[in-house]
JSON list of C-alpha atoms in Angstrom, two decimals:
[
{"chain": "A", "resi": 537, "resn": "UNK", "atom": "CA", "xyz": [-8.04, 4.93, 41.53]},
{"chain": "A", "resi": 538, "resn": "UNK", "atom": "CA", "xyz": [-11.17, 2.89, 41.86]},
{"chain": "A", "resi": 539, "resn": "UNK", "atom": "CA", "xyz": [-10.80, -0.88, 41.64]},
{"chain": "A", "resi": 540, "resn": "UNK", "atom": "CA", "xyz": [-13.88, -3.03, 41.74]},
{"chain": "A", "resi": 541, "resn": "UNK", "atom": "CA", "xyz": [-13.96, -5.17, 44.94]},
{"chain": "A", "resi": 542, "resn": "UNK", "atom": "CA", "xyz": [-14.29, -8.38, 42.95]},
{"chain": "A", "resi": 543, "resn": "UNK", "atom": "CA", "xyz": [-11.34, -7.43, 40.81]},
{"chain": "A", "resi": 544, "resn": "UNK", "atom": "CA", "xyz": [-9.35, -6.80, 43.99]},
{"chain": "A", "resi": 545, "resn": "UNK", "atom": "CA", "xyz": [-10.27, -10.25, 45.29]},
{"chain": "A", "resi": 546, "resn": "UNK", "atom": "CA", "xyz": [-9.14, -11.80, 41.98]},
{"chain": "A", "resi": 547, "resn": "UNK", "atom": "CA", "xyz": [-5.81, -9.98, 42.20]},
{"chain": "A", "resi": 548, "resn": "UNK", "atom": "CA", "xyz": [-5.32, -11.08, 45.81]},
{"chain": "A", "resi": 549, "resn": "UNK", "atom": "CA", "xyz": [-6.04, -14.72, 44.95]},
{"chain": "A", "resi": 550, "resn": "UNK", "atom": "CA", "xyz": [-3.64, -14.64, 41.99]},
{"chain": "A", "resi": 551, "resn": "UNK", "atom": "CA", "xyz": [-0.89, -13.05, 44.08]},
{"chain": "A", "resi": 552, "resn": "UNK", "atom": "CA", "xyz": [-1.43, -15.55, 46.90]},
{"chain": "A", "resi": 553, "resn": "UNK", "atom": "CA", "xyz": [-1.15, -18.46, 44.44]},
{"chain": "A", "resi": 554, "resn": "UNK", "atom": "CA", "xyz": [2.05, -17.01, 42.93]},
{"chain": "A", "resi": 555, "resn": "UNK", "atom": "CA", "xyz": [3.51, -16.51, 46.42]},
{"chain": "A", "resi": 556, "resn": "UNK", "atom": "CA", "xyz": [2.65, -20.11, 47.35]},
{"chain": "A", "resi": 557, "resn": "UNK", "atom": "CA", "xyz": [4.43, -21.45, 44.25]},
{"chain": "A", "resi": 558, "resn": "UNK", "atom": "CA", "xyz": [7.50, -19.29, 44.84]},
{"chain": "A", "resi": 559, "resn": "UNK", "atom": "CA", "xyz": [7.70, -20.39, 48.50]},
{"chain": "A", "resi": 560, "resn": "UNK", "atom": "CA", "xyz": [7.46, -24.08, 47.51]},
{"chain": "A", "resi": 561, "resn": "UNK", "atom": "CA", "xyz": [10.16, -23.72, 44.84]},
{"chain": "A", "resi": 562, "resn": "UNK", "atom": "CA", "xyz": [12.48, -21.70, 47.08]},
{"chain": "A", "resi": 563, "resn": "UNK", "atom": "CA", "xyz": [12.07, -24.15, 49.96]},
{"chain": "A", "resi": 564, "resn": "UNK", "atom": "CA", "xyz": [12.88, -27.11, 47.74]},
{"chain": "A", "resi": 565, "resn": "UNK", "atom": "CA", "xyz": [15.84, -25.29, 46.19]},
{"chain": "A", "resi": 566, "resn": "UNK", "atom": "CA", "xyz": [17.26, -24.47, 49.62]},
{"chain": "A", "resi": 567, "resn": "UNK", "atom": "CA", "xyz": [16.71, -27.85, 51.25]},
{"chain": "A", "resi": 568, "resn": "UNK", "atom": "CA", "xyz": [17.79, -29.94, 48.25]},
{"chain": "A", "resi": 569, "resn": "UNK", "atom": "CA", "xyz": [20.67, -27.72, 47.09]},
{"chain": "A", "resi": 570, "resn": "UNK", "atom": "CA", "xyz": [19.21, -27.17, 43.65]},
{"chain": "A", "resi": 571, "resn": "UNK", "atom": "CA", "xyz": [21.64, -25.21, 41.50]},
{"chain": "A", "resi": 572, "resn": "UNK", "atom": "CA", "xyz": [22.16, -24.30, 37.90]},
{"chain": "A", "resi": 573, "resn": "UNK", "atom": "CA", "xyz": [23.58, -27.37, 36.09]},
{"chain": "A", "resi": 574, "resn": "UNK", "atom": "CA", "xyz": [27.16, -26.18, 35.86]},
{"chain": "A", "resi": 575, "resn": "UNK", "atom": "CA", "xyz": [30.09, -26.77, 38.10]},
{"chain": "A", "resi": 576, "resn": "UNK", "atom": "CA", "xyz": [31.70, -23.64, 36.64]},
{"chain": "A", "resi": 577, "resn": "UNK", "atom": "CA", "xyz": [34.32, -25.75, 34.93]},
{"chain": "A", "resi": 578, "resn": "UNK", "atom": "CA", "xyz": [35.91, -23.94, 32.03]},
{"chain": "A", "resi": 579, "resn": "UNK", "atom": "CA", "xyz": [37.24, -25.34, 28.76]},
{"chain": "A", "resi": 580, "resn": "UNK", "atom": "CA", "xyz": [38.67, -23.86, 25.58]},
{"chain": "A", "resi": 581, "resn": "UNK", "atom": "CA", "xyz": [35.88, -24.30, 23.03]},
{"chain": "A", "resi": 582, "resn": "UNK", "atom": "CA", "xyz": [38.19, -23.65, 20.11]},
{"chain": "A", "resi": 583, "resn": "UNK", "atom": "CA", "xyz": [40.46, -26.55, 21.07]},
{"chain": "A", "resi": 584, "resn": "UNK", "atom": "CA", "xyz": [37.95, -29.23, 22.03]},
{"chain": "A", "resi": 585, "resn": "UNK", "atom": "CA", "xyz": [39.29, -31.62, 19.40]},
{"chain": "A", "resi": 586, "resn": "UNK", "atom": "CA", "xyz": [42.73, -31.28, 20.95]},
{"chain": "A", "resi": 587, "resn": "UNK", "atom": "CA", "xyz": [41.56, -31.68, 24.51]},
{"chain": "A", "resi": 588, "resn": "UNK", "atom": "CA", "xyz": [42.08, -34.95, 26.29]},
{"chain": "A", "resi": 589, "resn": "UNK", "atom": "CA", "xyz": [38.52, -35.31, 27.44]},
{"chain": "A", "resi": 590, "resn": "UNK", "atom": "CA", "xyz": [36.51, -34.15, 24.44]},
{"chain": "A", "resi": 591, "resn": "UNK", "atom": "CA", "xyz": [38.73, -35.50, 21.67]},
{"chain": "A", "resi": 592, "resn": "UNK", "atom": "CA", "xyz": [36.67, -37.39, 19.09]},
{"chain": "A", "resi": 593, "resn": "UNK", "atom": "CA", "xyz": [37.67, -40.83, 20.39]},
{"chain": "A", "resi": 594, "resn": "UNK", "atom": "CA", "xyz": [36.44, -40.02, 23.87]},
{"chain": "A", "resi": 595, "resn": "UNK", "atom": "CA", "xyz": [32.96, -38.81, 22.95]},
{"chain": "A", "resi": 596, "resn": "UNK", "atom": "CA", "xyz": [29.93, -40.89, 23.77]},
{"chain": "A", "resi": 597, "resn": "UNK", "atom": "CA", "xyz": [29.44, -43.34, 26.59]},
{"chain": "A", "resi": 598, "resn": "UNK", "atom": "CA", "xyz": [32.27, -44.47, 28.82]},
{"chain": "A", "resi": 599, "resn": "UNK", "atom": "CA", "xyz": [32.26, -46.59, 31.93]},
{"chain": "A", "resi": 600, "resn": "UNK", "atom": "CA", "xyz": [34.99, -46.34, 34.52]},
{"chain": "A", "resi": 601, "resn": "UNK", "atom": "CA", "xyz": [36.46, -49.03, 36.78]},
{"chain": "A", "resi": 602, "resn": "UNK", "atom": "CA", "xyz": [33.85, -48.32, 39.49]},
{"chain": "A", "resi": 603, "resn": "UNK", "atom": "CA", "xyz": [31.00, -48.79, 37.03]},
{"chain": "A", "resi": 604, "resn": "UNK", "atom": "CA", "xyz": [30.10, -45.09, 36.81]},
{"chain": "A", "resi": 605, "resn": "UNK", "atom": "CA", "xyz": [28.82, -44.18, 33.37]},
{"chain": "A", "resi": 606, "resn": "UNK", "atom": "CA", "xyz": [29.80, -40.85, 31.86]},
{"chain": "A", "resi": 607, "resn": "UNK", "atom": "CA", "xyz": [28.47, -39.55, 28.57]},
{"chain": "A", "resi": 608, "resn": "UNK", "atom": "CA", "xyz": [30.46, -36.84, 26.83]},
{"chain": "A", "resi": 609, "resn": "UNK", "atom": "CA", "xyz": [28.69, -34.88, 24.13]},
{"chain": "A", "resi": 610, "resn": "UNK", "atom": "CA", "xyz": [29.62, -31.92, 21.96]},
{"chain": "A", "resi": 611, "resn": "UNK", "atom": "CA", "xyz": [27.01, -29.49, 20.68]},
{"chain": "A", "resi": 612, "resn": "UNK", "atom": "CA", "xyz": [27.76, -27.66, 17.45]},
{"chain": "A", "resi": 613, "resn": "UNK", "atom": "CA", "xyz": [25.70, -25.99, 14.79]},
{"chain": "A", "resi": 614, "resn": "UNK", "atom": "CA", "xyz": [23.51, -27.94, 13.98]},
{"chain": "A", "resi": 615, "resn": "UNK", "atom": "CA", "xyz": [23.78, -31.26, 15.78]},
{"chain": "A", "resi": 616, "resn": "UNK", "atom": "CA", "xyz": [24.91, -33.08, 18.88]},
{"chain": "A", "resi": 617, "resn": "UNK", "atom": "CA", "xyz": [27.90, -35.35, 18.55]},
{"chain": "A", "resi": 618, "resn": "UNK", "atom": "CA", "xyz": [27.98, -38.33, 18.56]},
{"chain": "A", "resi": 619, "resn": "UNK", "atom": "CA", "xyz": [24.76, -38.43, 16.56]},
{"chain": "A", "resi": 620, "resn": "UNK", "atom": "CA", "xyz": [23.53, -41.58, 18.25]},
{"chain": "A", "resi": 621, "resn": "UNK", "atom": "CA", "xyz": [24.57, -43.25, 21.47]},
{"chain": "A", "resi": 622, "resn": "UNK", "atom": "CA", "xyz": [23.34, -46.16, 23.52]},
{"chain": "A", "resi": 623, "resn": "UNK", "atom": "CA", "xyz": [22.83, -46.07, 27.30]},
{"chain": "A", "resi": 624, "resn": "UNK", "atom": "CA", "xyz": [21.14, -48.34, 29.84]},
{"chain": "A", "resi": 625, "resn": "UNK", "atom": "CA", "xyz": [17.71, -47.56, 31.32]},
{"chain": "A", "resi": 626, "resn": "UNK", "atom": "CA", "xyz": [17.16, -46.95, 35.05]},
{"chain": "A", "resi": 627, "resn": "UNK", "atom": "CA", "xyz": [20.85, -46.21, 35.61]},
{"chain": "A", "resi": 628, "resn": "UNK", "atom": "CA", "xyz": [22.49, -43.06, 36.92]},
{"chain": "A", "resi": 629, "resn": "UNK", "atom": "CA", "xyz": [24.31, -41.35, 34.06]},
{"chain": "A", "resi": 630, "resn": "UNK", "atom": "CA", "xyz": [26.57, -38.31, 34.21]},
{"chain": "A", "resi": 631, "resn": "UNK", "atom": "CA", "xyz": [26.30, -36.17, 31.10]},
{"chain": "A", "resi": 632, "resn": "UNK", "atom": "CA", "xyz": [29.04, -33.68, 30.30]},
{"chain": "A", "resi": 633, "resn": "UNK", "atom": "CA", "xyz": [28.16, -31.21, 27.55]},
{"chain": "A", "resi": 634, "resn": "UNK", "atom": "CA", "xyz": [30.33, -28.66, 25.77]},
{"chain": "A", "resi": 635, "resn": "UNK", "atom": "CA", "xyz": [29.71, -26.33, 22.86]},
{"chain": "A", "resi": 636, "resn": "UNK", "atom": "CA", "xyz": [32.08, -26.04, 19.96]},
{"chain": "A", "resi": 637, "resn": "UNK", "atom": "CA", "xyz": [30.71, -22.72, 18.71]},
{"chain": "A", "resi": 638, "resn": "UNK", "atom": "CA", "xyz": [27.75, -20.72, 20.06]},
{"chain": "A", "resi": 639, "resn": "UNK", "atom": "CA", "xyz": [25.29, -20.94, 22.92]},
{"chain": "A", "resi": 640, "resn": "UNK", "atom": "CA", "xyz": [23.16, -24.08, 22.71]},
{"chain": "A", "resi": 641, "resn": "UNK", "atom": "CA", "xyz": [20.67, -25.79, 24.97]},
{"chain": "A", "resi": 642, "resn": "UNK", "atom": "CA", "xyz": [19.73, -29.40, 25.42]},
{"chain": "A", "resi": 643, "resn": "UNK", "atom": "CA", "xyz": [16.44, -30.94, 26.32]},
{"chain": "A", "resi": 644, "resn": "UNK", "atom": "CA", "xyz": [15.60, -34.62, 26.56]},
{"chain": "A", "resi": 645, "resn": "UNK", "atom": "CA", "xyz": [11.87, -35.19, 27.08]},
{"chain": "A", "resi": 646, "resn": "UNK", "atom": "CA", "xyz": [10.74, -37.37, 30.02]},
{"chain": "A", "resi": 647, "resn": "UNK", "atom": "CA", "xyz": [13.95, -36.68, 31.94]},
{"chain": "A", "resi": 648, "resn": "UNK", "atom": "CA", "xyz": [15.40, -33.85, 34.02]},
{"chain": "A", "resi": 649, "resn": "UNK", "atom": "CA", "xyz": [17.82, -33.02, 31.20]},
{"chain": "A", "resi": 650, "resn": "UNK", "atom": "CA", "xyz": [17.40, -29.38, 30.36]},
{"chain": "A", "resi": 651, "resn": "UNK", "atom": "CA", "xyz": [20.40, -27.12, 30.43]},
{"chain": "A", "resi": 652, "resn": "UNK", "atom": "CA", "xyz": [22.17, -24.41, 28.52]},
{"chain": "A", "resi": 653, "resn": "UNK", "atom": "CA", "xyz": [25.52, -25.28, 26.96]},
{"chain": "A", "resi": 654, "resn": "UNK", "atom": "CA", "xyz": [27.61, -22.16, 27.21]},
{"chain": "A", "resi": 655, "resn": "UNK", "atom": "CA", "xyz": [30.77, -21.94, 25.08]},
{"chain": "A", "resi": 656, "resn": "UNK", "atom": "CA", "xyz": [33.81, -22.09, 27.33]},
{"chain": "A", "resi": 657, "resn": "UNK", "atom": "CA", "xyz": [32.05, -24.05, 30.09]},
{"chain": "A", "resi": 658, "resn": "UNK", "atom": "CA", "xyz": [31.25, -27.69, 30.77]},
{"chain": "A", "resi": 659, "resn": "UNK", "atom": "CA", "xyz": [27.62, -28.34, 31.67]},
{"chain": "A", "resi": 660, "resn": "UNK", "atom": "CA", "xyz": [27.39, -31.41, 33.86]},
{"chain": "A", "resi": 661, "resn": "UNK", "atom": "CA", "xyz": [24.11, -33.01, 34.81]},
{"chain": "A", "resi": 662, "resn": "UNK", "atom": "CA", "xyz": [23.09, -36.35, 36.26]},
{"chain": "A", "resi": 663, "resn": "UNK", "atom": "CA", "xyz": [20.08, -38.10, 34.89]},
{"chain": "A", "resi": 664, "resn": "UNK", "atom": "CA", "xyz": [18.53, -41.49, 34.28]},
{"chain": "A", "resi": 665, "resn": "UNK", "atom": "CA", "xyz": [16.11, -42.77, 31.70]},
{"chain": "A", "resi": 666, "resn": "UNK", "atom": "CA", "xyz": [12.96, -44.30, 33.17]},
{"chain": "A", "resi": 667, "resn": "UNK", "atom": "CA", "xyz": [12.34, -46.88, 30.44]},
{"chain": "A", "resi": 668, "resn": "UNK", "atom": "CA", "xyz": [13.94, -48.22, 27.25]},
{"chain": "A", "resi": 669, "resn": "UNK", "atom": "CA", "xyz": [13.26, -46.54, 23.94]},
{"chain": "A", "resi": 670, "resn": "UNK", "atom": "CA", "xyz": [14.56, -43.95, 21.56]},
{"chain": "A", "resi": 671, "resn": "UNK", "atom": "CA", "xyz": [14.80, -40.51, 23.15]},
{"chain": "A", "resi": 672, "resn": "UNK", "atom": "CA", "xyz": [15.24, -37.34, 21.10]},
{"chain": "A", "resi": 673, "resn": "UNK", "atom": "CA", "xyz": [17.90, -34.83, 22.09]},
{"chain": "A", "resi": 674, "resn": "UNK", "atom": "CA", "xyz": [16.74, -31.34, 21.19]},
{"chain": "A", "resi": 675, "resn": "UNK", "atom": "CA", "xyz": [18.41, -27.94, 21.16]},
{"chain": "A", "resi": 676, "resn": "UNK", "atom": "CA", "xyz": [16.26, -25.49, 23.10]},
{"chain": "A", "resi": 677, "resn": "UNK", "atom": "CA", "xyz": [18.32, -22.33, 22.71]},
{"chain": "A", "resi": 678, "resn": "UNK", "atom": "CA", "xyz": [18.09, -20.51, 19.39]},
{"chain": "A", "resi": 679, "resn": "UNK", "atom": "CA", "xyz": [21.51, -20.99, 17.81]},
{"chain": "A", "resi": 680, "resn": "UNK", "atom": "CA", "xyz": [21.07, -19.97, 14.17]},
{"chain": "A", "resi": 681, "resn": "UNK", "atom": "CA", "xyz": [19.08, -20.62, 11.02]},
{"chain": "A", "resi": 682, "resn": "UNK", "atom": "CA", "xyz": [19.39, -24.39, 11.37]},
{"chain": "A", "resi": 683, "resn": "UNK", "atom": "CA", "xyz": [18.32, -24.44, 15.02]},
{"chain": "A", "resi": 684, "resn": "UNK", "atom": "CA", "xyz": [15.09, -26.30, 14.36]},
{"chain": "A", "resi": 685, "resn": "UNK", "atom": "CA", "xyz": [17.03, -29.11, 12.67]},
{"chain": "A", "resi": 686, "resn": "UNK", "atom": "CA", "xyz": [19.41, -29.52, 15.60]},
{"chain": "A", "resi": 687, "resn": "UNK", "atom": "CA", "xyz": [18.67, -32.80, 17.26]},
{"chain": "A", "resi": 688, "resn": "UNK", "atom": "CA", "xyz": [20.05, -36.29, 17.71]},
{"chain": "A", "resi": 689, "resn": "UNK", "atom": "CA", "xyz": [18.94, -39.53, 19.35]},
{"chain": "A", "resi": 690, "resn": "UNK", "atom": "CA", "xyz": [19.74, -41.56, 22.41]},
{"chain": "A", "resi": 691, "resn": "UNK", "atom": "CA", "xyz": [19.01, -45.24, 22.26]},
{"chain": "A", "resi": 692, "resn": "UNK", "atom": "CA", "xyz": [18.05, -46.44, 25.74]},
{"chain": "A", "resi": 693, "resn": "UNK", "atom": "CA", "xyz": [18.18, -50.21, 26.19]},
{"chain": "A", "resi": 694, "resn": "UNK", "atom": "CA", "xyz": [17.28, -52.53, 29.06]},
{"chain": "A", "resi": 695, "resn": "UNK", "atom": "CA", "xyz": [19.85, -52.42, 31.81]},
{"chain": "A", "resi": 696, "resn": "UNK", "atom": "CA", "xyz": [20.78, -56.10, 31.48]},
{"chain": "A", "resi": 697, "resn": "UNK", "atom": "CA", "xyz": [21.00, -55.91, 27.68]},
{"chain": "A", "resi": 698, "resn": "UNK", "atom": "CA", "xyz": [23.30, -52.92, 27.55]},
{"chain": "A", "resi": 699, "resn": "UNK", "atom": "CA", "xyz": [26.83, -53.65, 26.42]},
{"chain": "A", "resi": 700, "resn": "UNK", "atom": "CA", "xyz": [29.41, -51.32, 27.89]},
{"chain": "A", "resi": 701, "resn": "UNK", "atom": "CA", "xyz": [31.67, -49.79, 25.25]},
{"chain": "A", "resi": 702, "resn": "UNK", "atom": "CA", "xyz": [35.34, -50.64, 25.36]},
{"chain": "A", "resi": 703, "resn": "UNK", "atom": "CA", "xyz": [37.53, -47.92, 26.81]},
{"chain": "A", "resi": 704, "resn": "UNK", "atom": "CA", "xyz": [39.51, -46.27, 24.08]},
{"chain": "A", "resi": 705, "resn": "UNK", "atom": "CA", "xyz": [43.25, -46.47, 24.35]},
{"chain": "A", "resi": 706, "resn": "UNK", "atom": "CA", "xyz": [43.24, -42.74, 25.01]},
{"chain": "A", "resi": 707, "resn": "UNK", "atom": "CA", "xyz": [40.20, -43.00, 27.23]},
{"chain": "A", "resi": 708, "resn": "UNK", "atom": "CA", "xyz": [39.73, -40.56, 30.01]},
{"chain": "A", "resi": 709, "resn": "UNK", "atom": "CA", "xyz": [40.15, -42.34, 33.27]},
{"chain": "A", "resi": 710, "resn": "UNK", "atom": "CA", "xyz": [39.80, -39.39, 35.54]},
{"chain": "A", "resi": 711, "resn": "UNK", "atom": "CA", "xyz": [37.88, -36.31, 34.51]},
{"chain": "A", "resi": 712, "resn": "UNK", "atom": "CA", "xyz": [38.47, -34.28, 37.65]},
{"chain": "B", "resi": 888, "resn": "UNK", "atom": "CA", "xyz": [-36.43, -8.79, 26.35]},
{"chain": "B", "resi": 889, "resn": "UNK", "atom": "CA", "xyz": [-36.11, -9.27, 30.11]},
{"chain": "B", "resi": 890, "resn": "UNK", "atom": "CA", "xyz": [-39.24, -10.27, 31.95]},
{"chain": "B", "resi": 891, "resn": "UNK", "atom": "CA", "xyz": [-37.86, -9.18, 35.35]},
{"chain": "B", "resi": 892, "resn": "UNK", "atom": "CA", "xyz": [-39.57, -6.50, 37.32]},
{"chain": "B", "resi": 893, "resn": "UNK", "atom": "CA", "xyz": [-37.55, -3.53, 38.50]},
{"chain": "B", "resi": 894, "resn": "UNK", "atom": "CA", "xyz": [-37.65, -4.90, 42.05]},
{"chain": "B", "resi": 895, "resn": "UNK", "atom": "CA", "xyz": [-36.33, -8.34, 41.00]},
{"chain": "B", "resi": 896, "resn": "UNK", "atom": "CA", "xyz": [-33.61, -6.76, 38.91]},
{"chain": "B", "resi": 897, "resn": "UNK", "atom": "CA", "xyz": [-32.46, -4.61, 41.82]},
{"chain": "B", "resi": 898, "resn": "UNK", "atom": "CA", "xyz": [-32.43, -7.62, 44.15]},
{"chain": "B", "resi": 899, "resn": "UNK", "atom": "CA", "xyz": [-30.24, -9.60, 41.78]},
{"chain": "B", "resi": 900, "resn": "UNK", "atom": "CA", "xyz": [-27.80, -6.72, 41.29]},
{"chain": "B", "resi": 901, "resn": "UNK", "atom": "CA", "xyz": [-27.44, -6.14, 45.02]},
{"chain": "B", "resi": 902, "resn": "UNK", "atom": "CA", "xyz": [-27.09, -9.78, 46.06]},
{"chain": "B", "resi": 903, "resn": "UNK", "atom": "CA", "xyz": [-23.71, -11.56, 46.49]},
{"chain": "B", "resi": 904, "resn": "UNK", "atom": "CA", "xyz": [-22.14, -12.80, 43.22]},
{"chain": "B", "resi": 905, "resn": "UNK", "atom": "CA", "xyz": [-22.23, -16.49, 44.17]},
{"chain": "B", "resi": 906, "resn": "UNK", "atom": "CA", "xyz": [-21.62, -17.71, 40.64]},
{"chain": "B", "resi": 907, "resn": "UNK", "atom": "CA", "xyz": [-18.51, -15.56, 40.28]},
{"chain": "B", "resi": 908, "resn": "UNK", "atom": "CA", "xyz": [-17.21, -16.77, 43.64]},
{"chain": "B", "resi": 909, "resn": "UNK", "atom": "CA", "xyz": [-17.81, -20.37, 42.65]},
{"chain": "B", "resi": 910, "resn": "UNK", "atom": "CA", "xyz": [-15.97, -19.79, 39.37]},
{"chain": "B", "resi": 911, "resn": "UNK", "atom": "CA", "xyz": [-13.04, -18.08, 41.15]},
{"chain": "B", "resi": 912, "resn": "UNK", "atom": "CA", "xyz": [-12.70, -20.91, 43.65]},
{"chain": "B", "resi": 913, "resn": "UNK", "atom": "CA", "xyz": [-13.01, -23.64, 41.02]},
{"chain": "B", "resi": 914, "resn": "UNK", "atom": "CA", "xyz": [-10.37, -22.07, 38.77]},
{"chain": "B", "resi": 915, "resn": "UNK", "atom": "CA", "xyz": [-8.02, -21.33, 41.69]},
{"chain": "B", "resi": 916, "resn": "UNK", "atom": "CA", "xyz": [-8.26, -24.76, 43.28]},
{"chain": "B", "resi": 917, "resn": "UNK", "atom": "CA", "xyz": [-7.89, -26.52, 39.90]},
{"chain": "B", "resi": 918, "resn": "UNK", "atom": "CA", "xyz": [-4.83, -24.46, 39.09]},
{"chain": "B", "resi": 919, "resn": "UNK", "atom": "CA", "xyz": [-3.15, -25.14, 42.44]},
{"chain": "B", "resi": 920, "resn": "UNK", "atom": "CA", "xyz": [-3.89, -28.87, 42.24]},
{"chain": "B", "resi": 921, "resn": "UNK", "atom": "CA", "xyz": [-2.62, -29.00, 38.63]},
{"chain": "B", "resi": 922, "resn": "UNK", "atom": "CA", "xyz": [0.57, -27.15, 39.53]},
{"chain": "B", "resi": 923, "resn": "UNK", "atom": "CA", "xyz": [1.25, -29.33, 42.59]},
{"chain": "B", "resi": 924, "resn": "UNK", "atom": "CA", "xyz": [0.71, -32.46, 40.51]},
{"chain": "B", "resi": 925, "resn": "UNK", "atom": "CA", "xyz": [3.16, -31.29, 37.83]},
{"chain": "B", "resi": 926, "resn": "UNK", "atom": "CA", "xyz": [5.75, -30.17, 40.41]},
{"chain": "B", "resi": 927, "resn": "UNK", "atom": "CA", "xyz": [5.61, -33.09, 42.83]},
{"chain": "B", "resi": 928, "resn": "UNK", "atom": "CA", "xyz": [4.28, -35.78, 40.49]},
{"chain": "B", "resi": 929, "resn": "UNK", "atom": "CA", "xyz": [6.25, -35.08, 37.31]},
{"chain": "B", "resi": 930, "resn": "UNK", "atom": "CA", "xyz": [9.06, -32.56, 37.77]},
{"chain": "B", "resi": 931, "resn": "UNK", "atom": "CA", "xyz": [10.71, -33.61, 41.04]},
{"chain": "B", "resi": 932, "resn": "UNK", "atom": "CA", "xyz": [10.61, -37.39, 40.43]},
{"chain": "B", "resi": 933, "resn": "UNK", "atom": "CA", "xyz": [12.78, -36.81, 37.34]},
{"chain": "B", "resi": 934, "resn": "UNK", "atom": "CA", "xyz": [15.65, -35.82, 39.60]},
{"chain": "B", "resi": 935, "resn": "UNK", "atom": "CA", "xyz": [17.06, -32.77, 41.28]},
{"chain": "B", "resi": 936, "resn": "UNK", "atom": "CA", "xyz": [19.57, -30.62, 39.46]},
{"chain": "B", "resi": 937, "resn": "UNK", "atom": "CA", "xyz": [22.55, -29.85, 41.63]}
]
């Protein structure tokens, strides 16, 4: 098979660039322990409302005695619950996501938040919001006819203006 | 209608394709710089996933 020399050069350059990118990504993944955002923690999706952690009263933002902020969210066709939450900017937040029905995804622009929410598993991811504002929460896995309407909002306020929510009487004190 | 003589035409066809090389290098370097900027300047600063 005859391949024009210039075409060969093009192919070599393209392959070299792809190899460079793969090497950079693999190196970073190995040295920084980058993994899929799941700690392989299982949960019964059909009984979320009965579970201690994801019962309705425990959804949203919670702060523990050490000051760690955990946000628990449930994805269900076609929204994220709670619909609107408030979190502080420039603060480490631990998000724990579960699905009540089918496979969903979540993407929050301008952050590292992008993960699948697989029914039966808890997706946990740490993030922080760089500046105050209203951030959209979007589903990025096709989940049905209403997929394109599946979104909610996160209200990010200045760190010193954020008011920590009161722990519910049934609040989860230890999620491990 | 081309005004080139047969000799000039042959010379051009047989010479090195400098323009194509310049285009290949420009596109390649721009793409690598753009990718590195997005990876190190935008993606990684948002936080590692682990």
